[in-house]
Amino acid sequence: MEVAKKMDGRKVGRDTERRDRVIVAAEKLFAQEGFHGVSMRDIAKEADVGLPLIVYHFETKLNLYRSIFEFRKTAIQERLNELGKIVDFESPDVIEKIIRAFVAPIVKSHASPDSIHYAQLVVREASDPQEATRGIIEEYFDPTAKAFIGALRKAMPKASHEYLCWAYLFAVGALVMSDFDGRMIRISDGKYSGNTTARKITMLTRFIVGGICSGYQPVSQAK
């Protein structure tokens, strides 16, 4: 009986390992080619597994695609955890704290070579005109967006909701572009690599905070 349990445990471990390998392989290919540019057979080849195994675990390509975002949602939750630590919304540095909670977990996660394809995939998915048909951004990212916009409303009660929604999207744009370390090397003629995580977090946080604060107008003055 004990032997059977050990064998079952090893089988579960192998299944989990192969399932995770499929997800990582799919992440890489989807990041490079987009959702419609990759087949299940392509993913099976990249992951070095049989196509039936992928069908067994995920059934459809869309299910597999969604599994990538479920697999990588730790950084999203970490952002919400950091945001939840902020309790004093009248503090002079509260906006900086909110934006640091928005920026730091993502920049840290993208510093890992293992997550570069996920970073590329998120950019590709968010900019895909057909993203709404898959519901990935709505399910995994919109709740986080609303949480940060809500925090900014507490910190900036006189700002219009419209302004803060746009401010959030502009902040997303800055965060996304911060991943292009290769271009940083080119435009600085090789002087700056952009790969110092702590420095990037500080500079990006200050940049976003500066934009939000300088563009802000009370609702009564907004046109």
Short mmCIF file of C-alpha atoms in Angstrom, two decimals:
data_model
loop_
_atom_site.label_atom_id
_atom_site.label_comp_id
_atom_site.label_asym_id
_atom_site.label_seq_id
_atom_site.Cartn_x
_atom_site.Cartn_y
_atom_site.Cartn_z
CA MET A 1 0.00 0.00 0.00
CA GLU A 2 2.83 2.38 0.95
CA VAL A 3 4.65 1.55 -2.28
CA ALA A 4 1.51 2.30 -4.29
CA LYS A 5 1.17 5.69 -2.58
CA LYS A 6 4.79 6.55 -3.39
CA MET A 7 4.29 5.54 -7.01
CA ASP A 8 1.13 7.65 -7.22
CA GLY A 9 3.01 10.56 -5.70
CA ARG A 10 5.79 10.26 -8.25
CA LYS A 11 3.22 10.12 -11.07
CA VAL A 12 1.50 13.26 -9.81
CA GLY A 13 4.89 14.96 -9.58
CA ARG A 14 5.76 14.00 -13.15
CA ASP A 15 2.37 15.17 -14.40
CA THR A 16 2.78 18.51 -12.63
CA GLU A 17 6.31 18.92 -13.98
CA ARG A 18 5.19 18.22 -17.55
CA ARG A 19 2.15 20.48 -17.21
CA ASP A 20 4.33 23.34 -16.00
CA ARG A 21 6.80 22.67 -18.83
CA VAL A 22 3.96 22.98 -21.33
CA ILE A 23 2.85 26.29 -19.80
CA VAL A 24 6.37 27.75 -19.96
CA ALA A 25 6.83 26.56 -23.54
CA ALA A 26 3.46 28.01 -24.54
CA GLU A 27 4.30 31.29 -22.83
CA LYS A 28 7.45 31.65 -24.91
CA LEU A 29 5.75 30.88 -28.22
CA PHE A 30 2.68 33.01 -27.58
CA ALA A 31 4.94 35.91 -26.56
CA GLN A 32 6.87 35.60 -29.83
CA GLU A 33 4.06 34.82 -32.26
CA GLY A 34 0.78 35.85 -30.63
CA PHE A 35 -2.27 33.77 -29.80
CA HIS A 36 -3.23 33.07 -33.41
CA GLY A 37 0.32 32.44 -34.58
CA VAL A 38 0.87 29.31 -32.47
CA SER A 39 -0.68 25.85 -32.70
CA MET A 40 -1.02 23.19 -30.01
CA ARG A 41 1.34 21.06 -32.08
CA ASP A 42 3.96 23.85 -32.00
CA ILE A 43 3.69 23.95 -28.23
CA ALA A 44 3.99 20.16 -27.90
CA LYS A 45 7.19 20.27 -29.94
CA GLU A 46 8.64 23.14 -27.89
CA ALA A 47 7.78 21.40 -24.60
CA ASP A 48 8.98 18.01 -25.88
CA VAL A 49 5.73 16.27 -24.98
CA GLY A 50 3.04 14.50 -26.92
CA LEU A 51 0.08 16.47 -28.24
CA PRO A 52 -2.39 14.16 -26.42
CA LEU A 53 -0.87 15.19 -23.08
CA ILE A 54 -1.58 18.86 -23.81
CA VAL A 55 -5.13 18.08 -24.83
CA TYR A 56 -5.57 15.98 -21.67
CA HIS A 57 -4.45 18.78 -19.36
CA PHE A 58 -5.89 21.82 -21.16
CA GLU A 59 -8.41 20.60 -23.78
CA THR A 60 -8.20 23.79 -25.86
CA LYS A 61 -5.60 26.35 -26.86
CA LEU A 62 -7.56 29.08 -25.10
CA ASN A 63 -7.56 27.11 -21.85
CA LEU A 64 -3.80 26.69 -22.13
CA TYR A 65 -3.38 30.39 -22.89
CA ARG A 66 -5.42 31.36 -19.83
CA SER A 67 -3.41 28.93 -17.71
CA ILE A 68 -0.29 31.00 -18.35
CA PHE A 69 -1.83 34.04 -16.66
CA GLU A 70 -3.08 31.90 -13.79
CA PHE A 71 0.42 30.43 -13.45
CA ARG A 72 2.00 33.91 -13.27
CA LYS A 73 -0.51 35.75 -11.09
CA THR A 74 1.77 35.92 -8.03
CA ALA A 75 3.12 39.36 -8.98
CA ILE A 76 -0.43 40.70 -9.35
CA GLN A 77 -1.33 39.49 -5.89
CA GLU A 78 1.87 40.95 -4.46
CA ARG A 79 0.90 44.37 -5.82
CA LEU A 80 -2.47 44.15 -4.09
CA ASN A 81 -0.78 43.01 -0.88
CA GLU A 82 1.54 46.02 -0.95
CA LEU A 83 -1.36 48.34 -1.73
CA GLY A 84 -3.29 46.90 1.22
CA LYS A 85 -0.53 47.97 3.60
CA ILE A 86 -1.28 51.64 2.91
CA VAL A 87 -3.69 52.97 5.53
CA ASP A 88 -2.89 56.68 5.87
CA PHE A 89 -4.17 58.35 2.71
CA GLU A 90 -3.46 61.84 4.04
CA SER A 91 0.27 61.20 4.33
CA PRO A 92 2.41 63.55 2.19
CA ASP A 93 4.08 60.59 0.47
CA VAL A 94 0.97 58.45 0.02
CA ILE A 95 0.91 58.80 -3.79
CA GLU A 96 4.52 57.65 -3.96
CA LYS A 97 3.65 54.64 -1.79
CA ILE A 98 0.73 53.76 -4.05
CA ILE A 99 2.83 53.97 -7.19
CA ARG A 100 5.69 52.02 -5.64
CA ALA A 101 3.22 49.25 -4.83
CA PHE A 102 2.15 49.40 -8.47
CA VAL A 103 5.68 49.37 -9.88
CA ALA A 104 8.01 47.41 -7.62
CA PRO A 105 6.55 43.86 -7.74
CA ILE A 106 6.37 43.94 -11.54
CA VAL A 107 9.85 45.36 -12.08
CA LYS A 108 11.28 42.82 -9.64
CA SER A 109 9.52 39.93 -11.35
CA HIS A 110 10.65 41.08 -14.80
CA ALA A 111 14.25 41.20 -13.62
CA SER A 112 14.24 37.41 -13.64
CA PRO A 113 15.23 35.84 -17.00
CA ASP A 114 12.44 33.30 -16.45
CA SER A 115 9.77 35.97 -16.70
CA ILE A 116 10.86 37.91 -19.77
CA HIS A 117 8.49 36.02 -22.05
CA TYR A 118 5.59 36.67 -19.71
CA ALA A 119 6.35 40.39 -19.74
CA GLN A 120 6.32 40.32 -23.54
CA LEU A 121 3.12 38.30 -23.58
CA VAL A 122 1.27 40.77 -21.35
CA VAL A 123 2.24 43.63 -23.66
CA ARG A 124 1.15 41.68 -26.71
CA GLU A 125 -2.16 40.64 -25.16
CA ALA A 126 -3.01 44.14 -23.88
CA SER A 127 -2.36 45.68 -27.32
CA ASP A 128 -4.19 43.00 -29.30
CA PRO A 129 -7.44 44.41 -30.80
CA GLN A 130 -9.04 41.01 -30.13
CA GLU A 131 -8.07 40.80 -26.45
CA ALA A 132 -11.63 41.43 -25.27
CA THR A 133 -12.78 38.19 -26.90
CA ARG A 134 -10.46 36.23 -24.60
CA GLY A 135 -11.20 38.21 -21.44
CA ILE A 136 -7.66 37.89 -20.04
CA ILE A 137 -7.07 41.57 -19.30
CA GLU A 138 -10.56 42.00 -17.87
CA GLU A 139 -10.24 39.01 -15.53
CA TYR A 140 -6.63 39.26 -14.39
CA PHE A 141 -5.71 42.94 -14.70
CA ASP A 142 -8.84 45.12 -14.53
CA PRO A 143 -9.56 44.33 -10.85
CA THR A 144 -6.03 45.45 -9.99
CA ALA A 145 -6.49 48.60 -12.04
CA LYS A 146 -9.70 49.46 -10.16
CA ALA A 147 -7.99 48.82 -6.82
CA PHE A 148 -5.18 51.27 -7.64
CA ILE A 149 -7.58 53.85 -9.04
CA GLY A 150 -9.60 53.53 -5.84
CA ALA A 151 -6.48 54.12 -3.76
CA LEU A 152 -5.60 57.19 -5.82
CA ARG A 153 -9.12 58.54 -5.30
CA LYS A 154 -8.60 58.31 -1.54
CA ALA A 155 -5.27 60.08 -1.85
CA MET A 156 -6.56 62.69 -4.33
CA PRO A 157 -10.25 63.17 -3.44
CA LYS A 158 -10.55 66.35 -5.52
CA ALA A 159 -9.35 64.69 -8.72
CA SER A 160 -11.96 63.52 -11.19
CA HIS A 161 -12.49 59.80 -11.66
CA GLU A 162 -11.84 60.26 -15.38
CA TYR A 163 -8.46 61.84 -14.70
CA LEU A 164 -7.40 59.03 -12.38
CA CYS A 165 -8.47 56.35 -14.84
CA TRP A 166 -6.35 57.96 -17.55
CA ALA A 167 -3.51 58.47 -15.09
CA TYR A 168 -3.55 54.75 -14.36
CA LEU A 169 -3.40 53.83 -18.05
CA PHE A 170 -0.57 56.31 -18.65
CA ALA A 171 1.27 54.74 -15.71
CA VAL A 172 0.81 51.32 -17.30
CA GLY A 173 2.41 52.68 -20.47
CA ALA A 174 5.46 53.88 -18.54
CA LEU A 175 5.73 50.56 -16.71
CA VAL A 176 5.53 48.58 -19.94
CA MET A 177 8.19 50.66 -21.67
CA SER A 178 10.55 50.20 -18.72
CA ASP A 179 11.05 46.60 -19.85
CA PHE A 180 12.92 47.61 -22.98
CA ASP A 181 16.40 47.42 -21.49
CA GLY A 182 17.89 46.55 -24.88
CA ARG A 183 16.75 49.84 -26.35
CA MET A 184 18.05 51.67 -23.28
CA ILE A 185 21.50 50.35 -24.12
CA ARG A 186 21.21 51.55 -27.73
CA ILE A 187 19.87 55.05 -27.09
CA SER A 188 22.46 55.67 -24.36
CA ASP A 189 25.28 54.43 -26.62
CA GLY A 190 25.92 51.59 -24.22
CA LYS A 191 26.31 53.76 -21.12
CA TYR A 192 23.30 52.45 -19.22
CA SER A 193 21.99 48.91 -19.17
CA GLY A 194 18.77 49.66 -17.33
CA ASN A 195 19.07 46.41 -15.42
CA THR A 196 19.60 47.79 -11.90
CA THR A 197 16.27 46.85 -10.39
CA ALA A 198 16.29 49.12 -7.34
CA ARG A 199 17.34 52.17 -9.38
CA LYS A 200 14.72 51.46 -12.04
CA ILE A 201 11.98 51.16 -9.42
CA THR A 202 12.96 54.49 -7.85
CA MET A 203 13.22 56.37 -11.16
CA LEU A 204 10.02 54.91 -12.57
CA THR A 205 8.08 55.60 -9.37
CA ARG A 206 9.22 59.23 -9.32
CA PHE A 207 8.42 59.65 -13.02
CA ILE A 208 4.86 58.34 -12.66
CA VAL A 209 4.22 60.28 -9.45
CA GLY A 210 5.49 63.45 -11.13
CA GLY A 211 3.17 62.92 -14.08
CA ILE A 212 0.13 62.26 -11.94
CA CYS A 213 0.72 65.26 -9.70
CA SER A 214 1.70 67.74 -12.39
CA GLY A 215 -1.24 66.90 -14.65
CA TYR A 216 -3.78 67.00 -11.84
CA GLN A 217 -6.55 69.59 -11.64
CA PRO A 218 -9.37 69.69 -9.09
CA VAL A 219 -12.71 68.67 -10.57
CA SER A 220 -14.00 72.25 -10.35
CA GLN A 221 -11.12 73.48 -12.57
CA ALA A 222 -11.02 70.62 -15.06
CA LYS A 223 -12.24 71.44 -18.59
#
